Amino acid sequence: MIPLLVRKLFERPLLQWILGLGEPPVKRPEARHVYLRPLRFSTGVRGLDGLLGGGVEVGSITELIGEFGAGKTQVCHQLAVMVQLPRGSGGLGARALYVDTEGTFRPERIVQIARHRGLDPEQALENIVYARAYNSDHLAALLRSASEEALRRNIGLVVVDEVSGLPRREEKRSERVRAFHSVVAGLRALAALGVAVVASRQVVFAGDELAPAGGAALDSYAHRSLFLKKRGESLVTVEVIDELGLGRSSSFYITEEGVVDA
Amino acid sequence: MHSLASRAGVPPRGFSLEVSGRPGSGRRLFVWGLLEEFAGEGVLYFDLVGRFTRYLYSAGGEAEGVSVVYTLSPEEMVSLMRGGEYGLVVLDSVPRLFFDTETGYKARWGAVAQVLYAGLRVALRGGRFVAVNYRSRRSFGETVFSPYFTHRVATEFKEGTLRVAKLYPVGGEIVLDYTWRRRSEL
């Protein structure tokens, strides 16, 4: 019988690898120094990049809050393309994993945006790993498997569009709490791996004001929070509501080519 | 000139303060303002959110006298609070501790209460404890958690102005121009 200590040692990935029993442990170098020299990729909109300190930060969770039609999904589509651009052109030269909880992903938008950004539309679509989540358990399971995918398939961005709806559907309060816990844990694990995580979030009425859906359960789960408000046919204003840039704002247009500066 | 703490109605020492607000209400700006006042006496900051760490690095790196801890284990948090002498202990935040702790539904309430009680003990020993909380109509877990606070305030941020409403033990309001935050450095 193998003593417990030896068994414990064999469970460690590094030792397994040395002994030829398993795969080598993989760590993204970006994850370790994310705060010291944060790696970012451009949103394709100067105003948005400015609000985020230069673009979407790798190793962080960035959330896009807004009501239906405010442009959250449009930004998500654009980011799934932008991350594919080479590093010298503002991207990460990486793929995107797109988790869709509302069935709003539109490949034709990816084609339009990719063309405008000078990418081969077919290749751009191939570089997006798409997954549709149907309930909160499914979403949590997808996020868990996303960690493996991120390391295996050069995923630089994980998009979750939208994050609050599925956990809120749970009937029992205790189940809702568990569901929110699993989803946030999944997102945080991905960010800790050195992946840029972007999640959109619906709003609800709190008194006579709009407030992010999910209440306390999703309070401050993201590192950067942007509030999107539609101001006309295609104009959207964005306000930073996290303390790292509180009160700063900018705007963009939603056009056929994607999201562009106002 | 009055300190931020005294303007918010808390005594110089021996308080357990809840700072609550909605997302975008500037809760942390107020807490970071307090932190500046007490950084010289040693600060223990439980950054379960990750924004304070980013703030520190955006301001140039680590701050002298400020220890940032990321643990999610309530037992470790309690042990750290009991084991050291700090000028200020910050829990950021109550909802993240509740929702991110890996345990059953009822045990979550106990886990948070355990940490808040340790914070109250810090206050009873003459220290200072501040917890960041979420607020909609009421603060998150108000019925269960409010006994652990000697003072409670709520923040609201609009057009560059941070308003701090005193909720307990006495009412009132202080208004802060946001520029005070940008001028200051840790």
Coordinates of C-alpha atoms in Angstrom, one line a residue:
Chain A
M1 CA 0.0 0.0 0.0
I2 CA 1.4 3.4 -1.0
P3 CA 1.7 5.7 2.0
L4 CA -0.6 8.7 2.0
L5 CA 2.3 11.2 1.6
V6 CA 3.6 9.5 -1.5
R7 CA 0.2 9.4 -3.0
K8 CA -0.3 13.1 -2.3
L9 CA 3.0 13.8 -4.0
F10 CA 2.0 11.8 -7.1
E11 CA -1.1 14.0 -7.4
R12 CA 1.0 17.0 -7.9
P13 CA 1.2 18.0 -11.7
L14 CA 4.9 18.9 -11.6
L15 CA 6.0 15.6 -10.2
Q16 CA 3.7 13.7 -12.6
W17 CA 5.3 15.5 -15.4
I18 CA 8.8 14.9 -14.3
L19 CA 8.0 11.2 -14.0
G20 CA 6.4 11.3 -17.4
L21 CA 2.9 10.6 -16.1
G22 CA 1.1 13.7 -17.2
E23 CA 1.0 16.9 -19.0
P24 CA 3.4 19.8 -18.1
P25 CA 1.9 22.4 -15.9
V26 CA 1.0 25.5 -17.9
K27 CA 1.0 29.1 -16.7
R28 CA 0.5 32.2 -18.7
P29 CA 3.3 34.6 -18.0
E30 CA 0.8 37.6 -18.3
A31 CA -1.1 36.4 -15.2
R32 CA 1.8 36.9 -12.8
H33 CA 2.6 40.5 -13.6
V34 CA -0.8 41.7 -14.6
Y35 CA -0.8 44.5 -12.1
L36 CA 2.7 45.7 -12.7
R37 CA 2.6 45.8 -16.5
P38 CA -1.0 45.3 -17.5
L39 CA -1.5 43.9 -20.9
R40 CA -4.4 45.4 -22.8
F41 CA -6.1 45.1 -26.2
S42 CA -7.9 47.9 -28.0
T43 CA -11.7 48.0 -28.2
G44 CA -11.4 49.8 -31.5
V45 CA -12.9 52.9 -30.0
R46 CA -10.5 55.5 -28.7
G47 CA -13.0 56.9 -26.2
L48 CA -13.6 53.4 -24.7
D49 CA -9.9 52.6 -24.6
G50 CA -9.3 55.9 -22.8
L51 CA -11.9 55.0 -20.1
L52 CA -10.2 51.6 -19.6
G53 CA -6.7 53.0 -19.3
G54 CA -5.7 51.9 -22.8
G55 CA -8.1 49.0 -23.6
V56 CA -9.5 45.8 -22.1
E57 CA -7.1 44.5 -19.5
V58 CA -5.9 41.0 -19.6
G59 CA -6.3 39.2 -16.3
S60 CA -9.3 41.3 -15.3
I61 CA -13.1 41.2 -15.5
T62 CA -14.6 44.1 -17.4
E63 CA -18.4 44.4 -17.3
L64 CA -20.8 46.2 -19.6
I65 CA -24.0 47.2 -17.9
G66 CA -27.0 48.6 -19.8
E67 CA -30.6 48.1 -20.7
F68 CA -31.8 46.1 -23.8
G69 CA -30.5 47.8 -26.9
A70 CA -27.9 49.9 -25.2
G71 CA -25.1 48.3 -27.3
K72 CA -23.6 45.7 -24.9
T73 CA -23.8 42.9 -27.4
Q74 CA -22.4 45.1 -30.2
V75 CA -19.3 45.9 -28.1
C76 CA -19.0 42.1 -27.2
H77 CA -19.0 41.2 -30.9
Q78 CA -16.4 43.9 -31.7
L79 CA -14.1 42.7 -28.9
A80 CA -14.3 39.1 -30.1
V81 CA -12.8 40.5 -33.4
M82 CA -10.4 43.0 -31.9
V83 CA -8.7 40.4 -29.8
Q84 CA -7.7 38.6 -33.0
L85 CA -5.7 41.5 -34.4
P86 CA -1.9 41.2 -34.1
R87 CA -0.3 42.7 -31.1
G88 CA 1.2 45.6 -33.1
S89 CA -2.3 46.5 -34.3
G90 CA -3.9 46.7 -30.9
G91 CA -5.0 43.1 -30.5
L92 CA -3.5 40.1 -28.8
G93 CA -3.3 37.8 -31.8
A94 CA -5.5 35.4 -29.9
R95 CA -8.9 33.7 -30.2
A96 CA -12.1 34.5 -28.4
L97 CA -14.5 32.3 -26.5
Y98 CA -18.1 33.6 -26.7
V99 CA -20.6 32.3 -24.2
D100 CA -24.1 33.4 -25.2
T101 CA -26.9 33.2 -22.7
E102 CA -29.6 35.0 -24.6
G103 CA -29.2 33.8 -28.2
T104 CA -28.1 37.2 -29.5
F105 CA -24.8 36.2 -31.1
R106 CA -24.9 37.2 -34.8
P107 CA -22.1 35.7 -37.1
E108 CA -23.0 38.3 -39.8
R109 CA -22.0 41.1 -37.4
I110 CA -18.6 39.4 -36.9
V111 CA -18.2 39.3 -40.7
Q112 CA -19.0 43.0 -41.0
I113 CA -16.7 44.0 -38.2
A114 CA -13.9 41.8 -39.4
R115 CA -14.0 43.2 -42.9
H116 CA -13.9 46.7 -41.5
R117 CA -10.8 45.8 -39.4
G118 CA -9.0 44.2 -42.3
L119 CA -9.4 40.6 -41.2
D120 CA -10.5 37.6 -43.3
P121 CA -14.2 37.2 -42.1
E122 CA -14.1 33.5 -42.4
Q123 CA -10.9 33.2 -40.4
A124 CA -12.3 35.7 -37.8
L125 CA -15.4 33.5 -37.3
E126 CA -13.2 30.4 -37.0
N127 CA -11.3 32.1 -34.3
I128 CA -14.4 32.5 -32.1
V129 CA -15.3 29.5 -30.1
Y130 CA -19.0 29.8 -29.6
A131 CA -21.1 28.3 -26.8
R132 CA -24.7 28.8 -25.9
A133 CA -25.6 28.4 -22.2
Y134 CA -29.2 27.4 -21.3
N135 CA -29.2 27.4 -17.5
S136 CA -27.0 28.5 -14.7
D137 CA -25.5 25.0 -14.1
H138 CA -24.7 24.9 -17.8
L139 CA -23.1 28.3 -17.7
A140 CA -21.0 27.4 -14.7
A141 CA -19.9 24.1 -16.4
L142 CA -19.0 26.0 -19.6
L143 CA -16.9 28.5 -17.6
R144 CA -15.1 25.6 -15.8
S145 CA -14.2 24.0 -19.1
A146 CA -13.3 27.4 -20.6
S147 CA -10.2 27.4 -18.4
E148 CA -8.8 24.3 -20.1
E149 CA -9.8 25.7 -23.5
A150 CA -8.1 29.0 -22.8
L151 CA -4.8 27.3 -22.2
R152 CA -5.1 24.7 -25.0
R153 CA -6.4 26.9 -27.8
N154 CA -4.8 30.4 -27.3
I155 CA -8.0 32.0 -26.0
G156 CA -7.2 35.6 -25.1
L157 CA -10.8 36.8 -24.4
V158 CA -13.8 35.2 -22.8
V159 CA -17.1 37.0 -23.4
V160 CA -20.2 36.2 -21.4
D161 CA -23.3 37.9 -22.9
E162 CA -25.3 38.1 -20.5
V163 CA -24.3 37.1 -16.9
S164 CA -27.2 37.8 -14.5
G165 CA -30.2 36.3 -16.3
L166 CA -29.6 32.6 -15.8
P167 CA -28.7 32.6 -12.1
R168 CA -31.7 34.9 -11.5
R169 CA -34.0 32.2 -12.9
E170 CA -33.3 29.9 -10.0
E171 CA -36.4 29.6 -7.9
K172 CA -35.0 29.0 -4.4
R173 CA -32.9 31.7 -2.8
S174 CA -30.2 29.3 -1.7
E175 CA -30.0 28.0 -5.3
R176 CA -29.7 31.5 -6.7
V177 CA -26.8 32.2 -4.3
R178 CA -25.1 29.0 -5.3
A179 CA -25.6 29.8 -9.0
F180 CA -24.1 33.3 -8.6
H181 CA -21.2 31.9 -6.6
S182 CA -20.4 29.3 -9.4
V183 CA -20.6 31.9 -12.2
V184 CA -18.5 34.5 -10.4
A185 CA -15.9 31.8 -9.4
G186 CA -15.7 30.7 -13.0
L187 CA -15.1 34.2 -14.3
R188 CA -12.5 35.0 -11.6
A189 CA -10.7 31.7 -12.3
L190 CA -10.5 32.7 -16.0
A191 CA -9.2 36.2 -15.2
A192 CA -6.6 34.6 -12.8
L193 CA -5.3 32.5 -15.7
G194 CA -4.4 35.7 -17.6
V195 CA -7.4 35.8 -19.9
A196 CA -9.4 39.0 -20.5
V197 CA -12.9 38.5 -19.3
V198 CA -15.8 40.7 -20.6
A199 CA -19.3 40.1 -19.3
S200 CA -22.5 42.1 -20.0
R201 CA -25.2 42.7 -17.5
Q202 CA -28.8 43.7 -17.7
V203 CA -30.4 46.5 -15.6
V204 CA -33.5 46.5 -13.4
F205 CA -35.5 49.4 -12.0
A206 CA -34.6 50.3 -8.4
G207 CA -37.1 52.9 -7.4
D208 CA -37.1 55.3 -10.3
E209 CA -33.4 54.6 -11.3
L210 CA -31.8 51.9 -13.4
A211 CA -29.5 49.7 -11.4
P212 CA -27.3 46.7 -12.5
A213 CA -29.2 43.4 -12.3
G214 CA -28.0 40.8 -9.9
G215 CA -27.9 43.2 -6.9
A216 CA -25.5 42.3 -4.1
A217 CA -24.7 38.9 -5.7
L218 CA -22.8 40.6 -8.6
D219 CA -21.8 43.7 -6.6
S220 CA -18.1 44.5 -7.4
Y221 CA -17.4 41.1 -8.9
A222 CA -15.8 42.8 -11.9
H223 CA -12.7 44.9 -11.8
R224 CA -13.9 47.5 -14.3
S225 CA -17.6 48.5 -14.7
L226 CA -19.0 50.5 -17.6
F227 CA -22.6 51.7 -17.8
L228 CA -24.0 52.1 -21.3
K229 CA -26.9 54.3 -22.2
K230 CA -28.5 54.7 -25.6
R231 CA -28.8 58.4 -26.5
G232 CA -30.4 58.2 -30.0
E233 CA -30.7 56.0 -33.0
S234 CA -27.1 54.9 -32.9
L235 CA -25.3 57.0 -30.3
V236 CA -24.4 55.4 -26.9
T237 CA -22.8 57.1 -23.9
V238 CA -20.6 55.1 -21.6
E239 CA -19.9 56.1 -18.0
V240 CA -17.3 54.4 -15.7
I241 CA -19.0 53.4 -12.4
D242 CA -16.0 51.7 -10.7
E243 CA -13.8 53.7 -8.4
L244 CA -10.8 53.5 -10.8
G245 CA -12.4 56.0 -13.1
L246 CA -15.6 57.0 -11.5
G247 CA -17.6 59.6 -13.3
R248 CA -15.5 59.6 -16.5
S249 CA -17.5 59.2 -19.7
S250 CA -17.3 58.9 -23.4
S251 CA -19.6 57.9 -26.3
F252 CA -19.6 55.8 -29.5
Y253 CA -21.8 55.1 -32.5
I254 CA -23.1 51.7 -33.5
T255 CA -22.7 51.4 -37.3
E256 CA -22.6 48.7 -39.9
E257 CA -18.8 48.5 -39.5
G258 CA -19.2 47.9 -35.8
V259 CA -18.7 50.3 -32.8
V260 CA -16.8 53.5 -33.8
D261 CA -15.8 56.7 -32.2
A262 CA -18.5 59.4 -31.8
Chain B
M1 CA -9.2 71.4 9.5
H2 CA -11.5 68.5 10.3
S3 CA -10.5 65.0 9.2
L4 CA -12.7 62.9 6.9
A5 CA -13.4 60.5 9.8
S6 CA -14.6 63.2 12.1
R7 CA -16.7 64.8 9.4
A8 CA -18.4 61.4 8.9
G9 CA -19.2 61.4 12.6
V10 CA -16.9 58.6 13.7
P11 CA -14.7 59.0 16.8
P12 CA -10.8 59.1 16.4
R13 CA -10.6 55.5 17.6
G14 CA -12.8 52.6 18.5
F15 CA -15.3 52.4 15.7
S16 CA -16.7 49.8 13.4
L17 CA -18.1 51.6 10.3
E18 CA -20.2 50.3 7.5
V19 CA -19.9 52.2 4.2
S20 CA -22.7 51.2 1.9
G21 CA -23.8 52.3 -1.6
R22 CA -24.9 51.2 -5.0
P23 CA -22.3 50.4 -7.7
G24 CA -21.0 53.8 -8.8
S25 CA -21.8 55.5 -5.5
G26 CA -18.1 56.1 -4.7
R27 CA -18.1 53.9 -1.6
R28 CA -14.4 53.0 -2.0
L29 CA -13.4 56.6 -2.7
F30 CA -14.6 57.4 0.8
V31 CA -12.9 54.4 2.3
W32 CA -9.6 55.1 0.5
G33 CA -9.9 58.7 1.8
L34 CA -10.1 57.3 5.4
L35 CA -7.3 55.0 4.6
E36 CA -5.0 57.9 3.8
E37 CA -5.7 59.4 7.2
F38 CA -4.7 56.2 9.1
A39 CA -2.0 54.7 6.7
G40 CA 0.7 55.8 9.1
E41 CA -0.6 53.6 11.9
G42 CA -0.7 50.4 9.7
V43 CA -3.6 49.3 7.5
L44 CA -4.8 45.7 6.9
Y45 CA -6.9 45.7 3.7
F46 CA -8.9 42.6 2.7
D47 CA -9.2 43.2 -1.0
L48 CA -11.7 40.5 -2.1
V49 CA -12.8 42.7 -5.0
G50 CA -9.4 43.4 -6.5
R51 CA -9.9 47.1 -7.2
F52 CA -7.8 48.4 -4.3
T53 CA -4.8 46.4 -5.7
R54 CA -5.3 48.0 -9.1
Y55 CA -5.6 51.4 -7.6
L56 CA -2.4 50.9 -5.7
Y57 CA -0.5 49.9 -8.8
S58 CA -2.0 52.7 -10.8
A59 CA -0.8 55.0 -8.2
G60 CA 2.8 53.7 -8.5
G61 CA 3.0 50.5 -6.5
E62 CA 2.8 49.4 -2.9
A63 CA 1.9 51.9 -0.2
E64 CA 4.0 52.0 3.0
G65 CA 2.1 50.7 6.0
V66 CA -0.6 49.1 4.0
S67 CA -0.9 45.3 3.9
V68 CA -3.3 43.9 1.3
V69 CA -4.7 40.4 1.8
Y70 CA -6.7 38.4 -0.7
T71 CA -7.8 35.4 1.5
L72 CA -11.3 34.3 1.3
S73 CA -11.2 32.1 4.3
P74 CA -13.1 33.7 7.2
E75 CA -11.0 31.8 9.7
E76 CA -7.8 33.3 8.3
M77 CA -9.3 36.7 8.3
V78 CA -10.3 36.5 11.9
S79 CA -6.9 35.2 12.9
L80 CA -5.2 38.0 11.1
M81 CA -7.4 40.6 12.8
R82 CA -6.8 39.1 16.2
G83 CA -3.1 38.6 15.7
G84 CA -2.0 42.1 14.8
E85 CA -2.2 45.7 15.9
Y86 CA -3.5 47.9 13.0
G87 CA -4.6 51.5 12.8
L88 CA -7.3 50.4 10.4
V89 CA -8.8 47.2 9.1
V90 CA -10.8 47.3 5.9
L91 CA -13.1 44.5 4.6
D92 CA -13.8 45.1 0.9
S93 CA -16.5 43.8 0.6
V94 CA -19.3 42.2 2.5
P95 CA -21.2 40.9 -0.5
R96 CA -18.1 39.4 -2.0
L97 CA -17.3 37.6 1.2
F98 CA -20.8 36.3 1.4
F99 CA -21.2 35.2 -2.2
D100 CA -17.6 34.0 -2.9
T101 CA -17.2 31.9 0.2
E102 CA -17.4 28.2 -0.7
T103 CA -20.0 26.9 1.7
G104 CA -23.7 26.3 2.2
Y105 CA -26.3 29.0 2.2
K106 CA -26.8 29.3 6.0
A107 CA -23.1 28.9 6.7
R108 CA -22.4 32.0 4.5
W109 CA -24.3 34.2 7.0
G110 CA -22.3 32.7 9.8
A111 CA -19.0 33.2 7.9
V112 CA -19.7 36.9 7.3
A113 CA -20.9 37.4 10.9
Q114 CA -17.8 35.8 12.2
V115 CA -15.6 38.3 10.3
L116 CA -17.7 41.3 11.3
Y117 CA -17.6 40.2 14.9
A118 CA -13.8 40.1 14.7
G119 CA -14.0 43.7 13.2
L120 CA -16.2 44.8 16.1
R121 CA -13.6 43.4 18.5
V122 CA -11.0 45.4 16.8
A123 CA -13.1 48.5 17.5
L124 CA -13.7 47.4 21.1
R125 CA -10.0 47.2 21.6
G126 CA -9.7 50.8 20.4
G127 CA -8.9 50.1 16.8
R128 CA -10.8 51.0 13.6
F129 CA -12.8 48.7 11.3
V130 CA -14.4 49.6 8.0
A131 CA -16.6 47.3 5.9
V132 CA -17.7 48.1 2.3
N133 CA -21.3 47.0 1.7
Y134 CA -23.9 47.0 -1.1
R135 CA -27.0 49.1 -0.7
S136 CA -30.2 49.2 -2.6
R137 CA -33.1 50.3 -0.4
R138 CA -31.3 48.8 2.5
S139 CA -27.8 47.6 3.0
F140 CA -27.1 44.0 2.1
G141 CA -27.9 41.7 5.1
E142 CA -28.9 44.7 7.2
T143 CA -31.1 42.8 9.7
V144 CA -28.3 40.3 10.4
F145 CA -25.2 42.4 10.1
S146 CA -26.1 45.9 11.4
P147 CA -25.5 45.0 15.1
Y148 CA -21.8 44.6 14.3
F149 CA -21.4 48.3 13.3
T150 CA -21.1 51.2 15.7
H151 CA -21.5 53.6 12.8
R152 CA -23.1 53.4 9.4
V153 CA -23.0 55.7 6.4
A154 CA -24.2 55.5 2.8
T155 CA -22.6 57.2 -0.2
E156 CA -23.9 58.6 -3.4
F157 CA -21.9 60.0 -6.3
K158 CA -23.3 62.5 -8.8
E159 CA -21.6 64.9 -11.2
G160 CA -18.2 64.9 -9.4
T161 CA -19.7 65.2 -5.9
L162 CA -19.6 62.5 -3.3
R163 CA -22.4 62.7 -0.7
V164 CA -22.0 60.8 2.5
A165 CA -25.2 60.3 4.4
K166 CA -24.8 59.4 8.1
L167 CA -27.3 56.7 9.0
Y168 CA -26.4 55.6 12.5
P169 CA -26.1 56.5 15.3
V170 CA -27.0 60.1 14.2
G171 CA -28.2 61.4 10.9
G172 CA -26.7 64.1 8.7
E173 CA -24.8 64.5 5.5
I174 CA -21.4 65.5 4.3
V175 CA -20.6 66.6 0.8
L176 CA -17.1 66.1 -0.7
D177 CA -15.8 67.5 -3.9
Y178 CA -14.3 64.6 -5.9
T179 CA -11.2 66.6 -6.7
W180 CA -9.9 65.9 -3.2
R181 CA -9.5 62.3 -4.2
R182 CA -7.5 63.0 -7.3
R183 CA -5.1 65.4 -5.6
S184 CA -4.2 63.0 -2.9
E185 CA -1.6 60.3 -3.2
L186 CA -1.1 57.3 -1.1

